[in-house]
Short mmCIF file of C-alpha atoms in Angstrom, two decimals:
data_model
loop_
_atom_site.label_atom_id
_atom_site.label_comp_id
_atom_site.label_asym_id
_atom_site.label_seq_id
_atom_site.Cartn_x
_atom_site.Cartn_y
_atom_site.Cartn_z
CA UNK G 1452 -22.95 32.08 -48.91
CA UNK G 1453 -21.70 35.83 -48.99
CA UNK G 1454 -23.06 38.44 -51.28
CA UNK G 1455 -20.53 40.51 -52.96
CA UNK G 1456 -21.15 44.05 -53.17
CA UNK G 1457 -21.13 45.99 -56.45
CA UNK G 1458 -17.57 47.14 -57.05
CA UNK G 1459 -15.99 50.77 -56.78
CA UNK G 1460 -20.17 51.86 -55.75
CA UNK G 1461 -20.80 51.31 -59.48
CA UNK G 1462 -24.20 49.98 -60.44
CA UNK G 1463 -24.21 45.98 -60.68
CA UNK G 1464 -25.06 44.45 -64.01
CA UNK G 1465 -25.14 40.77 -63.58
CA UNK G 1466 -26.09 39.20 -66.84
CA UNK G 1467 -26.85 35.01 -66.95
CA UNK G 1468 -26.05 33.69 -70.15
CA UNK G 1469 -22.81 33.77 -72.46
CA UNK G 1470 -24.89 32.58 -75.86
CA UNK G 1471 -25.44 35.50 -78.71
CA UNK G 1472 -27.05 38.30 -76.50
CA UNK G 1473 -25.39 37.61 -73.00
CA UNK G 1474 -21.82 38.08 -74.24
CA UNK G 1475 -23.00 40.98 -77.03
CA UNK G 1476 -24.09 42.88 -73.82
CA UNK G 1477 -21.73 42.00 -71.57
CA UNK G 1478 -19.50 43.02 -74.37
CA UNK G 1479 -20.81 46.64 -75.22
CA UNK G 1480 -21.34 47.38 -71.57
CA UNK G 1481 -18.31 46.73 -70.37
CA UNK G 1482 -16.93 49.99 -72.05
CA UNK G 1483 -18.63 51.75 -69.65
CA UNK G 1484 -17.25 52.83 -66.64
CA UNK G 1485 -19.99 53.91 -64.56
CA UNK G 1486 -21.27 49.79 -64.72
CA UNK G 1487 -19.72 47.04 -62.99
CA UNK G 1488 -20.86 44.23 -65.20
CA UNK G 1489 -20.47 40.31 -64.58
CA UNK G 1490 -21.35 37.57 -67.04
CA UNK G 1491 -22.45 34.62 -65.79
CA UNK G 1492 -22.45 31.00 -67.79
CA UNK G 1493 -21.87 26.97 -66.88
CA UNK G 1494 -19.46 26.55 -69.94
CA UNK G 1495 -15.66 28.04 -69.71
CA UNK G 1496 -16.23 29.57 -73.16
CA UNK G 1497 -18.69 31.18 -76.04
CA UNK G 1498 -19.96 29.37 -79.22
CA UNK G 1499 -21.86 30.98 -81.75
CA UNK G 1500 -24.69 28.28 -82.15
CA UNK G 1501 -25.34 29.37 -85.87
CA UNK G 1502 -22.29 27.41 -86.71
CA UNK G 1503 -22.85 23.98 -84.30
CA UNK G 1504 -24.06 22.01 -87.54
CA UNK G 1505 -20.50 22.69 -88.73
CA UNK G 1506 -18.96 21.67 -85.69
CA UNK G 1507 -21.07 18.08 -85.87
CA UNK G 1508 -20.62 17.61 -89.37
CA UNK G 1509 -16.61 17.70 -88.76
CA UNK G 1510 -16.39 21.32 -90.88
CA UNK G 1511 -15.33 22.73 -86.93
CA UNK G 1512 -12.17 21.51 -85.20
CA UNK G 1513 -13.06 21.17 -81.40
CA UNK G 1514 -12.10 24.75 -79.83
CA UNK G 1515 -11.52 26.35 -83.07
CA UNK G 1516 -14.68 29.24 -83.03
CA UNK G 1517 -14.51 28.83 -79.14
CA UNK G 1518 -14.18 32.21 -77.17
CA UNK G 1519 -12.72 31.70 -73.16
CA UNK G 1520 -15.18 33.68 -71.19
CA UNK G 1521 -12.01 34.84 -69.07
CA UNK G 1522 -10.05 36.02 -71.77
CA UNK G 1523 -12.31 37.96 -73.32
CA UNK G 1524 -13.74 39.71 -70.35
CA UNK G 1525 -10.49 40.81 -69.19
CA UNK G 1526 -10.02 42.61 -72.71
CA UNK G 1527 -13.20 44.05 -72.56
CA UNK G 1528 -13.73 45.21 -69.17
CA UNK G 1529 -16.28 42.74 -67.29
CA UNK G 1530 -15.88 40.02 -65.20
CA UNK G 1531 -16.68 36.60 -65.38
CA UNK G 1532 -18.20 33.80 -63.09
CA UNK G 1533 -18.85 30.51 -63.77
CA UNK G 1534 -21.65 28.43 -62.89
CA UNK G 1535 -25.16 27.26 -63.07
CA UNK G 1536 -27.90 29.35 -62.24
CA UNK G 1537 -30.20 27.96 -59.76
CA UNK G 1538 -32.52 30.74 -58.35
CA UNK G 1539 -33.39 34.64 -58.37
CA UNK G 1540 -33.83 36.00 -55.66
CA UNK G 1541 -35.78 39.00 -56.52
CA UNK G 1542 -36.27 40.81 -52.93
CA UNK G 1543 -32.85 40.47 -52.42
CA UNK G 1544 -31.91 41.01 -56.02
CA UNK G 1545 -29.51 38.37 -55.35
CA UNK G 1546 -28.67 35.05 -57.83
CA UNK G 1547 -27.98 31.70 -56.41
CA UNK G 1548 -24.95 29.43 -58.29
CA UNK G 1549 -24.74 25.92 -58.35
CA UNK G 1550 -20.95 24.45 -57.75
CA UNK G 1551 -18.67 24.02 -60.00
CA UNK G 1552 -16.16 20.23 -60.35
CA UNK G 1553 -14.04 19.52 -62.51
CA UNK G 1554 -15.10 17.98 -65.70
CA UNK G 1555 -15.31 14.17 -65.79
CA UNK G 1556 -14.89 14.02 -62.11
CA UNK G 1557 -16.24 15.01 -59.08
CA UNK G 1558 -13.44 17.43 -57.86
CA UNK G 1559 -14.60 20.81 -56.83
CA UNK G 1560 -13.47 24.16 -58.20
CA UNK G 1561 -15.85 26.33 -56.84
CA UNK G 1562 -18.67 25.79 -53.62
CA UNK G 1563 -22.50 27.35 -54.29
CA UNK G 1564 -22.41 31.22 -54.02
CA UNK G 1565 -24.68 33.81 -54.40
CA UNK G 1566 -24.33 37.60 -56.68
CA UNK G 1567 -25.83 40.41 -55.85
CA UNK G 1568 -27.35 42.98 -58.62
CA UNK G 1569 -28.79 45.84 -59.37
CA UNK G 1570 -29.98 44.96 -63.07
CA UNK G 1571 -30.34 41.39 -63.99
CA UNK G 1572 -30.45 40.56 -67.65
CA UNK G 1573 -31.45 36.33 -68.39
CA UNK G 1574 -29.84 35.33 -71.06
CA UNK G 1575 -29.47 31.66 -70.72
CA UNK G 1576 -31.30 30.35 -74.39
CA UNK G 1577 -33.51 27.73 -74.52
CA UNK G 1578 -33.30 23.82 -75.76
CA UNK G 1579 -34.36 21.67 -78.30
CA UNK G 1580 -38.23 20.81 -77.96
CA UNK G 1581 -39.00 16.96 -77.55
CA UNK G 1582 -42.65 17.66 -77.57
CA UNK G 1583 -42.81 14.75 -74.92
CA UNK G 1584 -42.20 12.05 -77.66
CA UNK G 1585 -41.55 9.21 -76.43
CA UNK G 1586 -37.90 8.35 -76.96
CA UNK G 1587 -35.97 11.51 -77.93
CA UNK G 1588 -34.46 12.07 -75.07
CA UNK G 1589 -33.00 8.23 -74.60
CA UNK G 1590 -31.96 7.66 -78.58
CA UNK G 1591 -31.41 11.33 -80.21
CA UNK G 1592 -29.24 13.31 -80.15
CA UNK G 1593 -29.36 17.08 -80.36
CA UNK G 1594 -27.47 20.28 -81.40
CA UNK G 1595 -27.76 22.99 -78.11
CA UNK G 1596 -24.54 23.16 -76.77
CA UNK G 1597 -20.57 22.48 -78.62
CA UNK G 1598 -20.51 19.17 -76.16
CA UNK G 1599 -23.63 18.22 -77.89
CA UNK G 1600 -22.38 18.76 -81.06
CA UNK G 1601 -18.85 17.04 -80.65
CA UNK G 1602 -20.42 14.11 -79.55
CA UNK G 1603 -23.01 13.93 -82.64
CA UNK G 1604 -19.70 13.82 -85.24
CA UNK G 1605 -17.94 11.09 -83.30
CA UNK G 1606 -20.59 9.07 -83.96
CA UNK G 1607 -20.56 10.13 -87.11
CA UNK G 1608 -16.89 9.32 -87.79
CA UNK G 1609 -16.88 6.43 -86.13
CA UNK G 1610 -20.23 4.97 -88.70
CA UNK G 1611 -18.47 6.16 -91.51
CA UNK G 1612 -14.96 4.05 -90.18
CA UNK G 1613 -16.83 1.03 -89.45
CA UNK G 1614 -18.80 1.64 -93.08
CA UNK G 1615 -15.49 1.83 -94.81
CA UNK G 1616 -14.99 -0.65 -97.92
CA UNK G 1617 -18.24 -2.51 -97.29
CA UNK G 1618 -20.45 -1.60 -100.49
CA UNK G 1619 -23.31 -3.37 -98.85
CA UNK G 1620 -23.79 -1.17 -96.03
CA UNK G 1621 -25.31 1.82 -96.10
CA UNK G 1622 -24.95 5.32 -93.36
CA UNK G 1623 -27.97 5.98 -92.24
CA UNK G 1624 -29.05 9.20 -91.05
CA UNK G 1625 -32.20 10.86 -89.76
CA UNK G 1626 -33.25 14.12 -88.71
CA UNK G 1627 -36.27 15.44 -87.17
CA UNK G 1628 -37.03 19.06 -87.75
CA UNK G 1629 -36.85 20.75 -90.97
CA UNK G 1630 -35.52 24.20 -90.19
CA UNK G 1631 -32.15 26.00 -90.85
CA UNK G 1632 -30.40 24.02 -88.41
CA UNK G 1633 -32.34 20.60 -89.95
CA UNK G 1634 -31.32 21.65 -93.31
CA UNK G 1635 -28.28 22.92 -93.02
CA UNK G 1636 -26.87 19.73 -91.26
CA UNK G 1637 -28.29 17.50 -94.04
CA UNK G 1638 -26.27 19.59 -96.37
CA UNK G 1639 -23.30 19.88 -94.25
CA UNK G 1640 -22.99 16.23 -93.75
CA UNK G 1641 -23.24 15.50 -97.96
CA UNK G 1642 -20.21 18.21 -98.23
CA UNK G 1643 -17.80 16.39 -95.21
CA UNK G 1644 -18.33 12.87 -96.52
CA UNK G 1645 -17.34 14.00 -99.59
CA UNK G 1646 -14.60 15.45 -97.85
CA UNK G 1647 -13.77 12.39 -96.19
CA UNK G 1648 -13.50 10.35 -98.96
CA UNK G 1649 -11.39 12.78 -100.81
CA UNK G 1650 -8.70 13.24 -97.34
CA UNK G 1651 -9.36 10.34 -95.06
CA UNK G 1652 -10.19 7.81 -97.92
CA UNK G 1653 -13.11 6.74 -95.99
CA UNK G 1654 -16.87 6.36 -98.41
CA UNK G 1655 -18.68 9.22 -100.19
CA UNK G 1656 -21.67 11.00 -99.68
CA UNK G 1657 -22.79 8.47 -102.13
CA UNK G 1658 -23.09 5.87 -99.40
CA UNK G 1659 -25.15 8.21 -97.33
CA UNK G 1660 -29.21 7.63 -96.84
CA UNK G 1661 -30.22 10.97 -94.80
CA UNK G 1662 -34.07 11.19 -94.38
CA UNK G 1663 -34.80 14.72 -93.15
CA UNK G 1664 -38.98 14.75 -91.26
CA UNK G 1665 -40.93 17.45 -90.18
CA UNK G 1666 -44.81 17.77 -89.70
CA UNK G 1667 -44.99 20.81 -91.54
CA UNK G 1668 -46.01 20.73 -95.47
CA UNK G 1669 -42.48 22.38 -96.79
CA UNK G 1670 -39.25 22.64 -95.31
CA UNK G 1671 -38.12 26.05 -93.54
CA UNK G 1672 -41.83 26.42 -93.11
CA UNK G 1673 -41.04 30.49 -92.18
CA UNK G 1674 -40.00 31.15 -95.10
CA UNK G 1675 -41.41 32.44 -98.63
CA UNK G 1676 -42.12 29.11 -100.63
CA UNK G 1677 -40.13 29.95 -103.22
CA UNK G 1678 -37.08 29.73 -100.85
CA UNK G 1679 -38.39 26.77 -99.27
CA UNK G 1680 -38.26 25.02 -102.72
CA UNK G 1681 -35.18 25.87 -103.58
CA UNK G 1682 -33.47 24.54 -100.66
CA UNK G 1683 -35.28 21.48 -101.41
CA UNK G 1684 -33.99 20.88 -104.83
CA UNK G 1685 -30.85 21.36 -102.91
CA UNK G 1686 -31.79 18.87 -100.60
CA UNK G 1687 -32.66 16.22 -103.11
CA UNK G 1688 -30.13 17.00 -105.29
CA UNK G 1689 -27.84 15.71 -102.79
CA UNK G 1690 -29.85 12.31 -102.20
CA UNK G 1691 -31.26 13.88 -98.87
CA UNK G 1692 -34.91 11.95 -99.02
CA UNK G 1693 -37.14 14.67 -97.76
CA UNK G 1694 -40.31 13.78 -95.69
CA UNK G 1695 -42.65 16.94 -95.29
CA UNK G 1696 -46.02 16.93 -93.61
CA UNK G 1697 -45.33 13.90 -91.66
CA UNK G 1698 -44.92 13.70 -87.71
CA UNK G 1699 -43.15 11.39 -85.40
CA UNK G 1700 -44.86 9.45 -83.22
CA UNK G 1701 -41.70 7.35 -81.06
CA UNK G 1702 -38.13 6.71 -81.69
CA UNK G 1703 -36.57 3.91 -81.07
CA UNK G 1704 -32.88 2.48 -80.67
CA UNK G 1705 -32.99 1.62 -84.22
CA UNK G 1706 -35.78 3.79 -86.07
CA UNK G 1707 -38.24 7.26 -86.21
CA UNK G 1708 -41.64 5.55 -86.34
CA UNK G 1709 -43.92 8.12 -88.03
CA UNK G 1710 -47.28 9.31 -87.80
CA UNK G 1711 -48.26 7.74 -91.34
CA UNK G 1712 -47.34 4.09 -90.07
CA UNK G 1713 -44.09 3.92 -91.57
CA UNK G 1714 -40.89 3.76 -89.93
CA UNK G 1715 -37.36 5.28 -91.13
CA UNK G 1716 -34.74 3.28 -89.94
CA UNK G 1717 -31.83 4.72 -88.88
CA UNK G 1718 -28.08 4.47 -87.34
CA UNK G 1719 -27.83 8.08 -86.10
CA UNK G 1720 -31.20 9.91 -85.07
CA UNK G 1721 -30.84 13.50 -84.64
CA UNK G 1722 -33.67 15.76 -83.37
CA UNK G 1723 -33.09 19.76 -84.39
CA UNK G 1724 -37.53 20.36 -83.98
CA UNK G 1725 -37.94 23.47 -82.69
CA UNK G 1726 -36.79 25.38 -79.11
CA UNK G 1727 -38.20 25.69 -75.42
CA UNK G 1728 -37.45 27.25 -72.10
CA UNK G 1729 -34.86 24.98 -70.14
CA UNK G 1730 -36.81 23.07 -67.52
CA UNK G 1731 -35.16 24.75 -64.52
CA UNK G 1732 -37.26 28.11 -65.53
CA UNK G 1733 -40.28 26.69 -63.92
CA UNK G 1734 -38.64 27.01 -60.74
CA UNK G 1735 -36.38 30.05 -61.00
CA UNK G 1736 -38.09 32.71 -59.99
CA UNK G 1737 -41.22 34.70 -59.77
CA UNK G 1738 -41.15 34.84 -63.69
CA UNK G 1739 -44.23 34.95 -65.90
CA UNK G 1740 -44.02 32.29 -68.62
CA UNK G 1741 -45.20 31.50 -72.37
CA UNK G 1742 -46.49 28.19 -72.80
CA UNK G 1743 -43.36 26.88 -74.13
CA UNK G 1744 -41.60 27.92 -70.56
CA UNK G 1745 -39.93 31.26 -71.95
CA UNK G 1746 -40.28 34.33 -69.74
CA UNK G 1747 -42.71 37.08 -70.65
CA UNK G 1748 -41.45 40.72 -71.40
CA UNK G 1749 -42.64 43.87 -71.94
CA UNK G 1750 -41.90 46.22 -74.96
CA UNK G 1751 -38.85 46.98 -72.99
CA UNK G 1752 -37.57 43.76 -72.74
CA UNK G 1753 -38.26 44.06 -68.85
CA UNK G 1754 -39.35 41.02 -67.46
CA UNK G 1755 -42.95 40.88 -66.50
CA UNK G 1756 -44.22 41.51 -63.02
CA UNK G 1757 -40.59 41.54 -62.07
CA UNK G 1758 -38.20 44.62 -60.91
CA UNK G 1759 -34.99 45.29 -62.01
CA UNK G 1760 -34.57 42.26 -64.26
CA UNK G 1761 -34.61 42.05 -67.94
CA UNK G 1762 -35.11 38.66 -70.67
CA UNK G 1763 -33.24 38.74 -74.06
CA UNK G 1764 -32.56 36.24 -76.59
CA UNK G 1765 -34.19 32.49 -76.42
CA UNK G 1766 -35.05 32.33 -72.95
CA UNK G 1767 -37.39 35.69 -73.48
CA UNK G 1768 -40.93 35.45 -75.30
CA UNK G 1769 -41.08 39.41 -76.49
CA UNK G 1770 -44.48 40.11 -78.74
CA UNK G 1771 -43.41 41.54 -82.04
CA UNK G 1772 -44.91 45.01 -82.71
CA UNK G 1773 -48.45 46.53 -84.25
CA UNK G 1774 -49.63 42.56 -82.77
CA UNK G 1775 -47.91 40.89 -85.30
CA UNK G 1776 -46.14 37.33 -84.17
CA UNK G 1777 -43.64 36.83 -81.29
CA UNK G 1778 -40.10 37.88 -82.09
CA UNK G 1779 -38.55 34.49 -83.30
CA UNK G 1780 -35.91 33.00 -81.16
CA UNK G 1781 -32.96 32.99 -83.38
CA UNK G 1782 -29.24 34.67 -83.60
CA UNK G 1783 -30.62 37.61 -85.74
CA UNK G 1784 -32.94 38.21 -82.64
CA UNK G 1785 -30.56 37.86 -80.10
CA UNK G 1786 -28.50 40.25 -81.79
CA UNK G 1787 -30.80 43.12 -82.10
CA UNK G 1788 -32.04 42.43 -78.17
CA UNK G 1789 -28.67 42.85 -77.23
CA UNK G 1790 -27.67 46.06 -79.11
CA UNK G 1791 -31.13 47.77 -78.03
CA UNK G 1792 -30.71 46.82 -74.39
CA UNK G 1793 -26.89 48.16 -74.43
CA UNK G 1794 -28.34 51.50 -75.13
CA UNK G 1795 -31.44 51.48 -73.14
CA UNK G 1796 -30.53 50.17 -70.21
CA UNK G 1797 -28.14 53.12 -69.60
CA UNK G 1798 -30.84 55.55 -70.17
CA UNK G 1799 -33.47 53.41 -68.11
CA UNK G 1800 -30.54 53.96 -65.15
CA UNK G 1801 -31.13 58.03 -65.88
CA UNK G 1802 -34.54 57.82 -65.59
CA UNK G 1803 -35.00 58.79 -69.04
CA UNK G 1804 -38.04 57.90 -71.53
CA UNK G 1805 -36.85 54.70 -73.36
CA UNK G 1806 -38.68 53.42 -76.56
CA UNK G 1807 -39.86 49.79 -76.95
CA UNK G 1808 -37.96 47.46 -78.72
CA UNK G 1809 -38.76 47.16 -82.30
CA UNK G 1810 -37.58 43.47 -84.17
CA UNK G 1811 -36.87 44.00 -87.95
CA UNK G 1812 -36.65 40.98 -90.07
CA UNK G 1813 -33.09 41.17 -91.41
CA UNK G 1814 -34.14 38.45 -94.08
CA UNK G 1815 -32.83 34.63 -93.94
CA UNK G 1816 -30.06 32.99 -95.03
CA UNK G 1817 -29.61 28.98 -95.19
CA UNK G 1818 -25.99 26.97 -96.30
CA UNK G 1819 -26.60 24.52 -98.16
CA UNK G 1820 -22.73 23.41 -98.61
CA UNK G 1821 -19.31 24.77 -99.22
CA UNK G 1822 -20.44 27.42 -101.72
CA UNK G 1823 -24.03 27.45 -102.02
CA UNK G 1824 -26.84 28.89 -99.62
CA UNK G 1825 -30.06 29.89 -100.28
CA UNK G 1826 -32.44 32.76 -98.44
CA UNK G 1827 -34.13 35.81 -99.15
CA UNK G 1828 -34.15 39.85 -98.14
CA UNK G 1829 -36.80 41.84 -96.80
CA UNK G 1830 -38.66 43.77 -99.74
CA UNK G 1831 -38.58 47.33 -100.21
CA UNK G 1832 -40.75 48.94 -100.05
CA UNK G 1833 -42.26 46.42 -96.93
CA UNK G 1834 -45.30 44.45 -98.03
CA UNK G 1835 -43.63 43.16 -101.53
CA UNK G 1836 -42.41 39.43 -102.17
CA UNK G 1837 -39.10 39.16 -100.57
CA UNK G 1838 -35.83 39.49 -102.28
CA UNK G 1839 -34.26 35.91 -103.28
CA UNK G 1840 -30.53 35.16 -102.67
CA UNK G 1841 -29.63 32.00 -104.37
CA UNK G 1842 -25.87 30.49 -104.99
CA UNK G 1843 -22.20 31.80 -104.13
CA UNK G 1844 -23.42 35.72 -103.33
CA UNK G 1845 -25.96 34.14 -100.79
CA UNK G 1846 -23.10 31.88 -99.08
CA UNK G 1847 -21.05 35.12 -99.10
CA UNK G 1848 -23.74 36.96 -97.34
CA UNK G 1849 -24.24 33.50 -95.11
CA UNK G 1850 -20.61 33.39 -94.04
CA UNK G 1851 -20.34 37.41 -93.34
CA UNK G 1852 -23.22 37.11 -90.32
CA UNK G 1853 -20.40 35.17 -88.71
CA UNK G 1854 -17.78 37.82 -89.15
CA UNK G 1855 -19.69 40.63 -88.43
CA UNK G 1856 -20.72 38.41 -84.71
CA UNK G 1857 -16.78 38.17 -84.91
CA UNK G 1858 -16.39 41.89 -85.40
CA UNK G 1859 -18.83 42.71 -82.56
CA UNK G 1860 -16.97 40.68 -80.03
CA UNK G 1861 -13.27 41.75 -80.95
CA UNK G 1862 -13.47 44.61 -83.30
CA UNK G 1863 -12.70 44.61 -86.97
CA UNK G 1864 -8.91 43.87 -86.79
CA UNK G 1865 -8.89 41.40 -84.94
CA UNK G 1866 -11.98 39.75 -86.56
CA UNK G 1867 -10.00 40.42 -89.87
CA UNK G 1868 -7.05 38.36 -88.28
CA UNK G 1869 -8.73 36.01 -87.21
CA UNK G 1870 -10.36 35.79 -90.88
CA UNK G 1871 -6.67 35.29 -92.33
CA UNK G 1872 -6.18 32.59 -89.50
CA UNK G 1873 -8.90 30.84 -90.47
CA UNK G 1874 -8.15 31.08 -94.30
CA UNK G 1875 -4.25 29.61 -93.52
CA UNK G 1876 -5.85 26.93 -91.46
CA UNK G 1877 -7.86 25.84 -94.78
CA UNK G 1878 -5.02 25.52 -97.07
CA UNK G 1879 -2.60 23.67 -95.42
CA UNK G 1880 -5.31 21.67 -92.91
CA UNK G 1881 -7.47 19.01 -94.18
CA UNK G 1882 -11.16 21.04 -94.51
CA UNK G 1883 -13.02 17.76 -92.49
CA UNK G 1884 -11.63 16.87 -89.09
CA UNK G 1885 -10.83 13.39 -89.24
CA UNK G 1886 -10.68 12.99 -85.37
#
């Protein structure tokens, strides 16, 4: 395996990971000259993983919010290699890549090989947390990854077909896990049945029974209660039986069999509870973990123990600051890792004085359907009750995180052309893929 030098003598930034942060920072750094910046990731292009319950619920053609990793580098002045990361080497400051076949097959497109680097950044995310309960990983499925999520609306379309015309069988739907992504599915799926009734001719969201579970008392537990409620009204107003404060103890081929005895039987079981490190971290490197297998970093983002490399988004357990709680692992977070390290890791490279990374709460924002979400803003002064955002100006707010991730990627015309594309698509398209 050879080890390619950095190019032109420029400093080597090699960052693993194409989710939220990775391709932010791959993004903002490749403007600079003096850095000769590589992203690394297994999949051929970038999803914005805010939007997979979209993409399962049949909202989301396949491809359609898809960025190709080789496009977009070579507009934006990095390079991209793909493939699975397999060790650091930090001695060597060298990365080790698994090969790369051809989908479906066993054909190969690219043999191991090794990167060297001056900075690493890990950006690689984290998975859906099974908790070790018996039977997720065999009957569930789960929303990490566009493949994931394709797969979950087949099966989808394909109940709903074989449902079609038969008034005395119901669609029955569970989900484990009772945050945004948990909620916002059960309320995406209600909107594209309708939607399938109305285009395809297939049954309504009438015919649906979706039972959303989670162990903790309310739904979107980190959130004020007043949001919380109001999503569930939502929730309920839609049919969506909601079962809070109630664990699961196996799942089955056929069922969720709960920690209160009973059992929710189901035809599609989805689990959406909570995140951890991938399994491979365990193994990666010299890495200090968190107990849920995320690596530990310092105020700086630096990873811990470790030279020259650097954690951001899911895969990096950073404290919050003045001891408060952990910085959570979601898109908001990602996004503020990314932008901070873009400018400090520049000045860490001039041996200047860089300041810890502060996370500030941006405030949360749930869809609940075509034109309603529900979420709140951080109070001002700080210490208050948080602002509610209820109805169409919430969605509004809701859909604009997505532009503004747009906007950050390709700049503001093309996001805004892209925005047009997207609203053409919508009036001559069918809104529900029916594929």
């Amino acid at each position: 395996m050879n080890t390619a030098p950095s190019a032109h003598g420029r400093h080597a930034v090699v960052i693993v990971g194409g989710g939220a942060a990775g391709i932010e920072l791959a993004t903002r750094l490749g403007r600079r000259r003096d850095l000769d910046v590589v992203l690394v990731d297994r999949d051929a292009s970038h999803f914005w993983k805010p939007r997979l319950h979209e993409l399962a619920a049949g909202l989301l053609g396949d491809g359609e919010e898809a960025v190709p990793y080789l496009a977009h580098a070579q507009a934006h002045g990095y390079r991209y290699e793909p493939g699975a990361l397999k060790r650091v080497d930090t001695v060597e400051r060298r990365i080790d890549l698994d090969q790369v076949v051809l989908p479906m097959t066993d054909e190969l497109i690219l043999p191991p090989r090794s990167l060297r680097y001056d900075t690493l950044v890990l950006a690689f995310g984290s998975r859906v947390n099974d908790f070790g309960t018996p039977g997720v990983l065999q009957y569930c499925d789960m929303l990490d990854s566009p493949a994931q999520a394709i797969a979950l609306r087949r099966k989808i379309l394909a109940l709903a077909l074989r449902s079609a015309g038969d008034p005395e069988r119901r669609i029955r739907i569970g989900i484990v896990g009772a945050g945004a992504t948990g909620v916002e599915l059960a309320a995406e799926l209600h909107h594209a049945f309708n939607d399938m009734h109305r285009y395809g001719g297939l049954d309504p969201a009438s015919k649906l029974d979706i039972t959303l579970m989670d162990m903790a008392k309310r739904i979107l537990p980190a959130v004020d209660p007043r949001t919380s409620e109001s999503a569930h009204r939502a929730l309920v107003g839609m049919g969506v039986n909601v079962r809070a404060g109630v664990g699961v103890d196996a799942v089955t081929a056929s069922a969720f069999h709960l920690s209160d005895g009973s059992t929710v039987p189901c035809d599609i079981r989805v689990w959406a509870a909570g995140v951890v490190g991938h399994d491979m971290v365990a193994g990666l490197g010299p890495f200090t973990l968190s107990k849920d297998r995320r690596i530990i970093v310092t105020p700086q983002l630096a990873a811990v123990g470790v030279d020259h490399v650097y954690a951001i988004g899911d895969c990096a357990f950073a404290a919050a600051a003045h001891g408060g709680p952990s910085v959570p692992p979601t898109a908001q977070a990602a996004h503020q890792q990314a932008s901070y390290l873009a400018r400090a890791l520049p000045r860490a490279l001039r041996g200047e004085t860089v300041e810890p990374f502060v996370y500030h709460a941006k405030g949360t924002l749930v869809s609940l359907g075509e034109f309603h979400a529900t979420g709140e803003l951080p109070s001002v002064p700080k210490g208050k009750s948080p602002i509610p955002m209820r109805g169409w100006i919430a969605k509004m707010l809701y859909v604009s995180l997505q532009y503004m991730h747009r906007a950050t990627l390709h700049g503001w015309p093309r996001a805004t052309a892209l925005w047009l594309a997207d609203w053409l698509r919508n009036t001559t398209l069918p809104p529900v893929k029916l594929h």
